[in-house]
GROMACS .gro file of C-alpha atoms in nm:
model
  393
    1MET     CA    1   2.210  -7.952   1.921
    2ILE     CA    2   2.424  -7.736   1.694
    3TYR     CA    3   2.101  -7.575   1.562
    4ASN     CA    4   1.990  -7.469   1.896
    5LYS     CA    5   2.294  -7.295   1.943
    6ILE     CA    6   2.231  -7.148   1.575
    7PHE     CA    7   1.938  -6.989   1.647
    8LEU     CA    8   2.008  -6.845   2.027
    9GLY     CA    9   2.298  -6.661   1.910
   10PHE     CA   10   2.095  -6.510   1.636
   11PHE     CA   11   1.865  -6.436   1.874
   12LEU     CA   12   2.060  -6.317   2.094
   13LEU     CA   13   2.212  -6.077   1.758
   14ILE     CA   14   1.886  -5.974   1.722
   15PHE     CA   15   1.775  -5.886   2.087
   16ALA     CA   16   2.165  -5.733   2.083
   17TYR     CA   17   2.049  -5.503   1.774
   18ILE     CA   18   1.694  -5.436   1.919
   19SER     CA   19   1.725  -5.298   2.286
   20PRO     CA   20   1.905  -4.999   2.443
   21SER     CA   21   2.269  -4.992   2.489
   22GLU     CA   22   2.368  -4.996   2.814
   23GLY     CA   23   2.295  -4.680   3.026
   24GLN     CA   24   2.064  -4.539   2.680
   25THR     CA   25   1.677  -4.529   2.802
   26GLN     CA   26   1.425  -4.358   2.569
   27GLU     CA   27   1.341  -4.046   2.637
   28GLU     CA   28   0.995  -3.961   2.884
   29PHE     CA   29   0.739  -3.787   2.673
   30LYS     CA   30   0.675  -3.479   2.800
   31ILE     CA   31   0.545  -3.114   2.628
   32THR     CA   32   0.852  -2.942   2.520
   33HIS     CA   33   0.684  -2.576   2.474
   34LEU     CA   34   0.475  -2.494   2.679
   35PRO     CA   35   0.090  -2.360   2.520
   36TYR     CA   36   0.066  -2.030   2.344
   37LEU     CA   37  -0.217  -1.837   2.248
   38GLN     CA   38  -0.287  -1.739   1.838
   39ALA     CA   39  -0.536  -1.644   1.626
   40LEU     CA   40  -0.761  -1.428   1.866
   41THR     CA   41  -1.062  -1.281   1.797
   42ASP     CA   42  -1.371  -1.186   1.998
   43THR     CA   43  -1.536  -1.512   1.976
   44SER     CA   44  -1.240  -1.754   1.839
   45VAL     CA   45  -0.848  -1.833   1.956
   46GLN     CA   46  -0.587  -2.109   1.864
   47ILE     CA   47  -0.382  -2.280   2.141
   48ILE     CA   48  -0.030  -2.377   2.038
   49TRP     CA   49   0.179  -2.622   2.169
   50THR     CA   50   0.421  -2.959   2.140
   51THR     CA   51   0.549  -3.243   2.276
   52ASN     CA   52   0.849  -3.425   2.212
   53LYS     CA   53   0.661  -3.730   2.060
   54PRO     CA   54   0.315  -3.782   1.833
   55ALA     CA   55   0.019  -3.760   2.058
   56ILE     CA   56  -0.320  -3.655   2.037
   57SER     CA   57  -0.436  -3.296   2.225
   58TRP     CA   58  -0.710  -3.162   2.340
   59VAL     CA   59  -0.800  -2.876   2.542
   60GLU     CA   60  -1.024  -2.876   2.847
   61LEU     CA   61  -1.226  -2.515   2.897
   62ALA     CA   62  -1.372  -2.383   3.177
   63ASP     CA   63  -1.487  -2.000   3.231
   64ASP     CA   64  -1.315  -1.747   3.462
   65ASP     CA   65  -1.572  -1.767   3.770
   66GLY     CA   66  -1.436  -1.867   4.061
   67THR     CA   67  -1.501  -2.169   4.106
   68HIS     CA   68  -1.254  -2.468   4.113
   69PHE     CA   69  -1.118  -2.621   3.841
   70TYR     CA   70  -1.221  -2.916   3.934
   71LYS     CA   71  -1.585  -2.812   4.064
   72GLN     CA   72  -1.717  -3.039   3.765
   73GLU     CA   73  -1.570  -3.216   3.407
   74ARG     CA   74  -1.497  -2.971   3.189
   75PRO     CA   75  -1.580  -2.949   2.794
   76LYS     CA   76  -1.281  -3.110   2.593
   77PHE     CA   77  -1.182  -2.950   2.205
   78PHE     CA   78  -0.947  -3.158   2.057
   79ALA     CA   79  -0.681  -3.123   1.781
   80ALA     CA   80  -0.829  -3.247   1.501
   81GLN     CA   81  -0.878  -3.176   1.111
   82TYR     CA   82  -1.146  -3.348   0.889
   83GLY     CA   83  -1.261  -3.583   1.118
   84PHE     CA   84  -0.965  -3.709   1.308
   85LYS     CA   85  -0.781  -3.579   1.623
   86THR     CA   86  -0.412  -3.485   1.468
   87VAL     CA   87  -0.140  -3.715   1.575
   88SER     CA   88   0.101  -3.492   1.578
   89GLN     CA   89   0.402  -3.306   1.783
   90VAL     CA   90   0.253  -2.962   1.699
   91HIS     CA   91  -0.066  -2.984   1.851
   92LYS     CA   92  -0.318  -2.698   1.781
   93VAL     CA   93  -0.647  -2.659   1.921
   94GLU     CA   94  -0.907  -2.360   1.814
   95LEU     CA   95  -1.188  -2.285   2.027
   96ARG     CA   96  -1.472  -2.160   1.814
   97ASN     CA   97  -1.826  -1.977   1.946
   98LEU     CA   98  -1.625  -1.800   2.257
   99LYS     CA   99  -1.785  -1.440   2.394
  100PRO     CA  100  -1.640  -1.124   2.330
  101SER     CA  101  -1.496  -0.942   2.562
  102THR     CA  102  -1.475  -1.292   2.782
  103SER     CA  103  -1.182  -1.454   3.057
  104TYR     CA  104  -1.179  -1.866   3.029
  105ARG     CA  105  -0.962  -2.073   3.218
  106TYR     CA  106  -0.786  -2.379   3.018
  107ARG     CA  107  -0.567  -2.632   3.042
  108VAL     CA  108  -0.366  -2.853   2.818
  109TYR     CA  109  -0.349  -3.226   2.741
  110SER     CA  110  -0.134  -3.484   2.464
  111GLN     CA  111  -0.165  -3.812   2.535
  112GLU     CA  112   0.141  -4.016   2.323
  113VAL     CA  113   0.054  -4.265   2.049
  114LEU     CA  114   0.221  -4.522   2.061
  115ASP     CA  115   0.150  -4.791   1.746
  116HIS     CA  116  -0.158  -4.712   1.487
  117GLN     CA  117  -0.214  -5.079   1.331
  118TRP     CA  118  -0.524  -5.151   1.082
  119VAL     CA  119  -0.798  -5.004   1.346
  120ASN     CA  120  -0.629  -5.041   1.721
  121VAL     CA  121  -0.414  -4.762   1.864
  122SER     CA  122  -0.182  -4.791   2.117
  123TYR     CA  123  -0.183  -4.492   2.364
  124GLY     CA  124   0.032  -4.418   2.635
  125LYS     CA  125   0.144  -4.142   2.883
  126THR     CA  126  -0.067  -3.841   2.895
  127VAL     CA  127   0.044  -3.486   3.011
  128ALA     CA  128  -0.112  -3.191   3.128
  129THR     CA  129  -0.070  -2.809   3.191
  130SER     CA  130  -0.108  -2.801   3.589
  131VAL     CA  131  -0.430  -2.678   3.752
  132TYR     CA  132  -0.396  -2.783   4.108
  133ARG     CA  133  -0.057  -2.663   4.182
  134GLN     CA  134  -0.096  -2.381   4.046
  135GLU     CA  135  -0.393  -2.172   3.909
  136PRO     CA  136  -0.503  -2.285   3.572
  137LEU     CA  137  -0.348  -2.029   3.201
  138THR     CA  138  -0.659  -1.779   3.140
  139PHE     CA  139  -0.732  -1.575   2.851
  140THR     CA  140  -0.980  -1.269   2.697
  141THR     CA  141  -1.146  -1.248   2.363
  142LEU     CA  142  -1.120  -0.955   2.186
  143GLY     CA  143  -1.368  -0.701   2.216
  144ASN     CA  144  -1.574  -0.354   2.239
  145GLU     CA  145  -1.358  -0.253   2.548
  146LYS     CA  146  -1.322   0.163   2.572
  147GLU     CA  147  -0.952   0.128   2.591
  148THR     CA  148  -0.716  -0.076   2.332
  149ARG     CA  149  -0.351  -0.122   2.520
  150PHE     CA  150  -0.090  -0.339   2.307
  151ALA     CA  151   0.289  -0.345   2.274
  152VAL     CA  152   0.561  -0.360   1.998
  153ILE     CA  153   0.838  -0.537   1.952
  154ASN     CA  154   1.032  -0.595   1.632
  155ASP     CA  155   1.368  -0.665   1.505
  156ILE     CA  156   1.515  -0.884   1.749
  157HIS     CA  157   1.760  -1.114   1.550
  158GLY     CA  158   1.724  -1.379   1.890
  159ARG     CA  159   1.892  -1.181   2.127
  160VAL     CA  160   1.670  -1.232   2.423
  161GLU     CA  161   1.829  -0.995   2.673
  162VAL     CA  162   1.688  -0.696   2.471
  163MET     CA  163   1.391  -0.870   2.406
  164ASN     CA  164   1.413  -0.898   2.834
  165LYS     CA  165   1.450  -0.505   2.899
  166LEU     CA  166   1.152  -0.423   2.636
  167LEU     CA  167   0.931  -0.655   2.767
  168ASP     CA  168   1.004  -0.506   3.113
  169LEU     CA  169   0.883  -0.182   3.024
  170SER     CA  170   0.582  -0.280   2.855
  171ASN     CA  171   0.337  -0.309   3.164
  172LEU     CA  172   0.279  -0.658   3.005
  173GLU     CA  173  -0.050  -0.725   3.299
  174ASN     CA  174  -0.277  -0.417   3.142
  175LYS     CA  175  -0.165  -0.530   2.789
  176ASP     CA  176  -0.495  -0.680   2.592
  177PHE     CA  177  -0.202  -0.793   2.334
  178VAL     CA  178   0.164  -0.751   2.213
  179VAL     CA  179   0.269  -0.718   1.867
  180PHE     CA  180   0.591  -0.913   1.713
  181ASN     CA  181   0.657  -0.708   1.414
  182GLY     CA  182   0.907  -0.933   1.216
  183ASP     CA  183   1.230  -1.039   1.219
  184MET     CA  184   1.225  -1.189   1.611
  185ALA     CA  185   1.527  -1.461   1.437
  186ASN     CA  186   1.798  -1.421   1.169
  187SER     CA  187   1.640  -1.679   1.001
  188LEU     CA  188   1.446  -2.031   1.065
  189LEU     CA  189   1.677  -2.339   1.091
  190ASP     CA  190   1.416  -2.539   1.281
  191GLU     CA  191   1.185  -2.579   1.575
  192ASP     CA  192   1.469  -2.601   1.854
  193GLN     CA  193   1.620  -2.234   1.691
  194MET     CA  194   1.277  -2.102   1.663
  195PHE     CA  195   1.193  -2.137   2.039
  196ASP     CA  196   1.563  -2.040   2.157
  197ASP     CA  197   1.529  -1.685   1.961
  198PHE     CA  198   1.249  -1.615   2.082
  199MET     CA  199   0.949  -1.794   2.137
  200ASP     CA  200   1.045  -2.024   2.446
  201THR     CA  201   1.070  -1.649   2.608
  202ALA     CA  202   0.676  -1.519   2.492
  203ILE     CA  203   0.549  -1.801   2.616
  204GLU     CA  204   0.774  -1.789   2.980
  205ARG     CA  205   0.701  -1.445   3.017
  206PHE     CA  206   0.331  -1.362   2.852
  207ALA     CA  207   0.186  -1.590   2.539
  208SER     CA  208   0.012  -1.849   2.733
  209GLU     CA  209  -0.222  -1.587   2.865
  210ILE     CA  210  -0.219  -1.256   2.713
  211PRO     CA  211  -0.270  -1.290   2.302
  212MET     CA  212   0.035  -1.181   2.002
  213PHE     CA  213  -0.032  -1.068   1.672
  214TYR     CA  214   0.288  -1.168   1.442
  215ALA     CA  215   0.332  -0.967   1.115
  216ARG     CA  216   0.580  -1.185   0.948
  217GLY     CA  217   0.927  -0.957   0.864
  218ASN     CA  218   1.139  -1.080   0.554
  219HIS     CA  219   1.380  -1.311   0.806
  220GLU     CA  220   1.136  -1.514   0.929
  221THR     CA  221   1.147  -1.651   0.515
  222ARG     CA  222   1.476  -1.705   0.517
  223GLY     CA  223   1.606  -2.109   0.616
  224PRO     CA  224   1.496  -2.403   0.569
  225PHE     CA  225   1.218  -2.435   0.865
  226ALA     CA  226   1.101  -2.102   0.741
  227ALA     CA  227   0.861  -2.274   0.550
  228LYS     CA  228   0.666  -2.445   0.885
  229TYR     CA  229   0.645  -2.094   1.040
  230PRO     CA  230   0.264  -2.118   0.986
  231GLU     CA  231   0.167  -2.405   1.162
  232TYR     CA  232   0.346  -2.250   1.432
  233PHE     CA  233   0.173  -1.892   1.374
  234PRO     CA  234  -0.179  -1.968   1.260
  235SER     CA  235  -0.389  -1.626   1.188
  236PRO     CA  236  -0.801  -1.615   1.210
  237THR     CA  237  -0.784  -1.585   0.804
  238GLY     CA  238  -0.569  -1.838   0.717
  239GLU     CA  239  -0.281  -1.679   0.549
  240LEU     CA  240  -0.020  -1.417   0.706
  241TYR     CA  241  -0.239  -1.198   0.606
  242TYR     CA  242  -0.480  -1.035   0.877
  243GLN     CA  243  -0.735  -0.858   1.037
  244PHE     CA  244  -0.883  -0.837   1.377
  245GLU     CA  245  -1.100  -0.574   1.610
  246HIS     CA  246  -1.073  -0.412   1.953
  247GLY     CA  247  -1.199  -0.166   2.080
  248ASP     CA  248  -1.252   0.108   1.858
  249ALA     CA  249  -0.993   0.018   1.677
  250ALA     CA  250  -0.956  -0.186   1.346
  251PHE     CA  251  -0.586  -0.329   1.270
  252ILE     CA  252  -0.466  -0.468   0.930
  253VAL     CA  253  -0.171  -0.699   0.994
  254LEU     CA  254   0.024  -0.717   0.631
  255ASP     CA  255   0.309  -0.968   0.491
  256CYS     CA  256   0.569  -0.763   0.373
  257GLY     CA  257   0.745  -1.042   0.220
  258GLU     CA  258   1.135  -1.024   0.078
  259ASP     CA  259   1.326  -0.735   0.007
  260LYS     CA  260   1.497  -0.825  -0.231
  261PRO     CA  261   1.392  -0.937  -0.622
  262ASP     CA  262   1.301  -1.293  -0.612
  263SER     CA  263   1.597  -1.350  -0.848
  264ASP     CA  264   1.855  -1.222  -0.595
  265ILE     CA  265   2.093  -1.572  -0.539
  266GLU     CA  266   2.040  -1.504  -0.137
  267TYR     CA  267   1.706  -1.691  -0.232
  268SER     CA  268   1.864  -1.954  -0.442
  269GLY     CA  269   1.527  -1.968  -0.677
  270ILE     CA  270   1.287  -2.094  -0.354
  271VAL     CA  271   1.080  -1.739  -0.355
  272ASP     CA  272   0.775  -1.656  -0.513
  273MET     CA  273   0.716  -1.307  -0.342
  274ASP     CA  274   0.604  -1.057  -0.622
  275ALA     CA  275   0.291  -1.262  -0.685
  276TYR     CA  276   0.241  -1.304  -0.340
  277ARG     CA  277   0.190  -0.964  -0.252
  278THR     CA  278   0.026  -0.921  -0.552
  279ILE     CA  279  -0.244  -1.179  -0.414
  280GLN     CA  280  -0.221  -1.028  -0.080
  281ALA     CA  281  -0.322  -0.678  -0.224
  282ASP     CA  282  -0.633  -0.857  -0.380
  283TRP     CA  283  -0.696  -0.996  -0.027
  284LEU     CA  284  -0.660  -0.607   0.111
  285LYS     CA  285  -0.894  -0.448  -0.085
  286ASN     CA  286  -1.172  -0.710  -0.008
  287ALA     CA  287  -1.031  -0.651   0.363
  288VAL     CA  288  -1.116  -0.228   0.357
  289GLU     CA  289  -1.475  -0.301   0.267
  290LYS     CA  290  -1.561  -0.474   0.581
  291GLU     CA  291  -1.786  -0.333   0.804
  292ALA     CA  292  -1.603  -0.396   1.116
  293PHE     CA  293  -1.309  -0.208   0.903
  294LYS     CA  294  -1.494   0.096   0.781
  295ASP     CA  295  -1.679   0.225   1.055
  296ALA     CA  296  -1.351   0.163   1.293
  297LYS     CA  297  -1.263   0.522   1.481
  298TYR     CA  298  -0.905   0.439   1.424
  299LYS     CA  299  -0.756   0.211   1.125
  300VAL     CA  300  -0.363   0.092   1.214
  301VAL     CA  301  -0.177  -0.102   0.995
  302ILE     CA  302   0.114  -0.325   1.090
  303CYS     CA  303   0.388  -0.457   0.832
  304HIS     CA  304   0.738  -0.545   0.910
  305MET     CA  305   0.856  -0.341   0.577
  306PRO     CA  306   0.788   0.045   0.570
  307PRO     CA  307   0.680   0.194   0.225
  308PHE     CA  308   0.952   0.359   0.167
  309GLY     CA  309   1.401   0.304   0.145
  310GLY     CA  310   1.444   0.223  -0.235
  311TRP     CA  311   1.439  -0.144  -0.171
  312HIS     CA  312   1.232  -0.392  -0.441
  313GLY     CA  313   1.030  -0.519  -0.124
  314GLU     CA  314   0.945  -0.175  -0.013
  315ILE     CA  315   0.885  -0.077  -0.316
  316GLU     CA  316   0.627  -0.292  -0.399
  317ILE     CA  317   0.483  -0.219  -0.086
  318LEU     CA  318   0.440   0.152  -0.159
  319GLU     CA  319   0.316   0.015  -0.563
  320LYS     CA  320   0.061  -0.268  -0.478
  321PHE     CA  321  -0.093  -0.150  -0.116
  322VAL     CA  322  -0.063   0.170  -0.018
  323PRO     CA  323  -0.307   0.286  -0.285
  324ILE     CA  324  -0.564   0.109  -0.116
  325LEU     CA  325  -0.431   0.182   0.242
  326ASN     CA  326  -0.495   0.564   0.128
  327GLN     CA  327  -0.805   0.527  -0.018
  328ALA     CA  328  -0.912   0.362   0.246
  329GLY     CA  329  -0.813   0.652   0.511
  330VAL     CA  330  -0.540   0.420   0.657
  331GLN     CA  331  -0.458   0.658   1.017
  332VAL     CA  332  -0.030   0.486   1.082
  333MET     CA  333   0.147   0.253   0.967
  334ILE     CA  334   0.345   0.082   1.240
  335SER     CA  335   0.689  -0.105   1.028
  336GLY     CA  336   1.072  -0.202   1.165
  337HIS     CA  337   1.290  -0.360   0.921
  338LEU     CA  338   1.541  -0.045   0.915
  339HIS     CA  339   1.650  -0.126   1.228
  340ARG     CA  340   1.635   0.251   1.350
  341HIS     CA  341   1.362   0.512   1.460
  342ILE     CA  342   1.224   0.710   1.177
  343ILE     CA  343   0.863   0.865   1.127
  344GLN     CA  344   0.776   0.991   0.827
  345GLU     CA  345   0.457   1.205   0.809
  346LYS     CA  346   0.213   1.225   0.564
  347ASN     CA  347   0.291   1.333   0.195
  348ALA     CA  348   0.209   1.296  -0.134
  349GLU     CA  349   0.261   0.945  -0.193
  350VAL     CA  350   0.200   0.809   0.114
  351HIS     CA  351  -0.117   0.966   0.319
  352PHE     CA  352  -0.057   0.859   0.653
  353PRO     CA  353   0.235   0.881   0.864
  354VAL     CA  354   0.482   0.571   0.871
  355ILE     CA  355   0.605   0.479   1.239
  356VAL     CA  356   0.982   0.315   1.215
  357ASN     CA  357   1.014   0.145   1.548
  358SER     CA  358   1.414   0.023   1.602
  359ASN     CA  359   1.534  -0.310   1.683
  360ASN     CA  360   1.595  -0.171   2.066
  361ASN     CA  361   1.313   0.052   2.191
  362LEU     CA  362   0.957  -0.029   2.229
  363LEU     CA  363   0.600   0.095   2.085
  364ASP     CA  364   0.361   0.159   2.331
  365VAL     CA  365   0.022   0.220   2.229
  366LEU     CA  366  -0.309   0.356   2.427
  367ILE     CA  367  -0.612   0.404   2.248
  368ASN     CA  368  -0.923   0.567   2.371
  369SER     CA  369  -1.212   0.768   2.241
  370ASP     CA  370  -1.048   1.073   2.272
  371LYS     CA  371  -0.707   1.008   2.096
  372GLY     CA  372  -0.477   0.755   1.970
  373SER     CA  373  -0.116   0.782   2.122
  374PHE     CA  374   0.236   0.575   1.998
  375LYS     CA  375   0.510   0.677   2.224
  376ILE     CA  376   0.849   0.507   2.207
  377LEU     CA  377   1.052   0.416   2.428
  378ASP     CA  378   1.391   0.340   2.494
  379GLN     CA  379   1.566   0.063   2.710
  380GLN     CA  380   1.571   0.301   3.003
  381GLY     CA  381   1.239   0.345   2.968
  382LYS     CA  382   1.204   0.713   2.814
  383VAL     CA  383   0.976   0.787   2.568
  384VAL     CA  384   1.180   0.925   2.302
  385ASP     CA  385   0.888   0.997   2.083
  386GLU     CA  386   0.521   0.999   2.015
  387VAL     CA  387   0.267   0.943   1.747
  388SER     CA  388  -0.134   1.122   1.794
  389ILE     CA  389  -0.330   1.025   1.596
  390ASN     CA  390  -0.767   1.142   1.627
  391PRO     CA  391  -1.076   0.930   1.600
  392LEU     CA  392  -1.223   0.952   1.265
  393HIS     CA  393  -1.597   1.014   1.394
   0.00000   0.00000   0.00000
């Protein structure tokens, strides 16, 4: 009898230890941040979203042909790597072999993975974006359009109210894409802070359907979560510097790195930006020689830090990137970083104008066969300045 009592007491103790405390329930499996588009090209795109628990994930894709999404079973494309479906809380599905200048509809799914023992996997609940109570999400691939329309914002530093004001002025429904030109947050501390500072607003306003191209700023290199940045913002090259084309324009997006020497006390010995910019310069030499860039009527560079100002990182950009860009016939560079509006005209060192967009203005761009127009708007929608460039041929 005494042994039974001891066993019962031990069982109750273990049960109390592993059971949820009174009033406590396990959090329901859910999508925590809705999908957004990255690395869009004329034939591919990556779709990213997050869940609160590990899961496998996939995208169902349909032509935007007017049929109901449930007309037929749609093809599934999984988040996968090396032949395995990826079990993660950050989900990335790359869609390939798409058609240029084509609209598609999509729906994302995640299924919770409860346990994986040997060859046995236990699954839980499946969650998805809606396609029956609302229209499916859509996107349009890049292509050889007659016009290219985009907006640029930068140096938001978590100021969501300013971000919303600028997006209100951007006429988003008519934009092919939006550019985040760095320092959207003060630093990257964790996933929640990153989404709170700007990404949840981007997703709510446009990023599930209008692509976003991101040039990393120096503040996105700071904080314990900074090393995770590439996981959330993939590019067509797999690097944080890349190129893409749309309409008559070819774009190069550069990663400026930090603005101070690598040995500065602020970085605590964790950065190696000088070598990184040298590697990037080697890539740039090949990028400007690609046929699509060489034959483009307009050549635009996006880089958070401008090639002037006298700080170490700015000097590195001037010395390592600008000679290559000069030789390639670049027509304009779009920058931020300085928190004020500056237009530096071309000179003996930099053979193209540099537009430094302030942290409170919107850059509204229209490029067509006649000209490229870069208008700077304040928060009241007033055009405070404009740069125009002519087609190269």
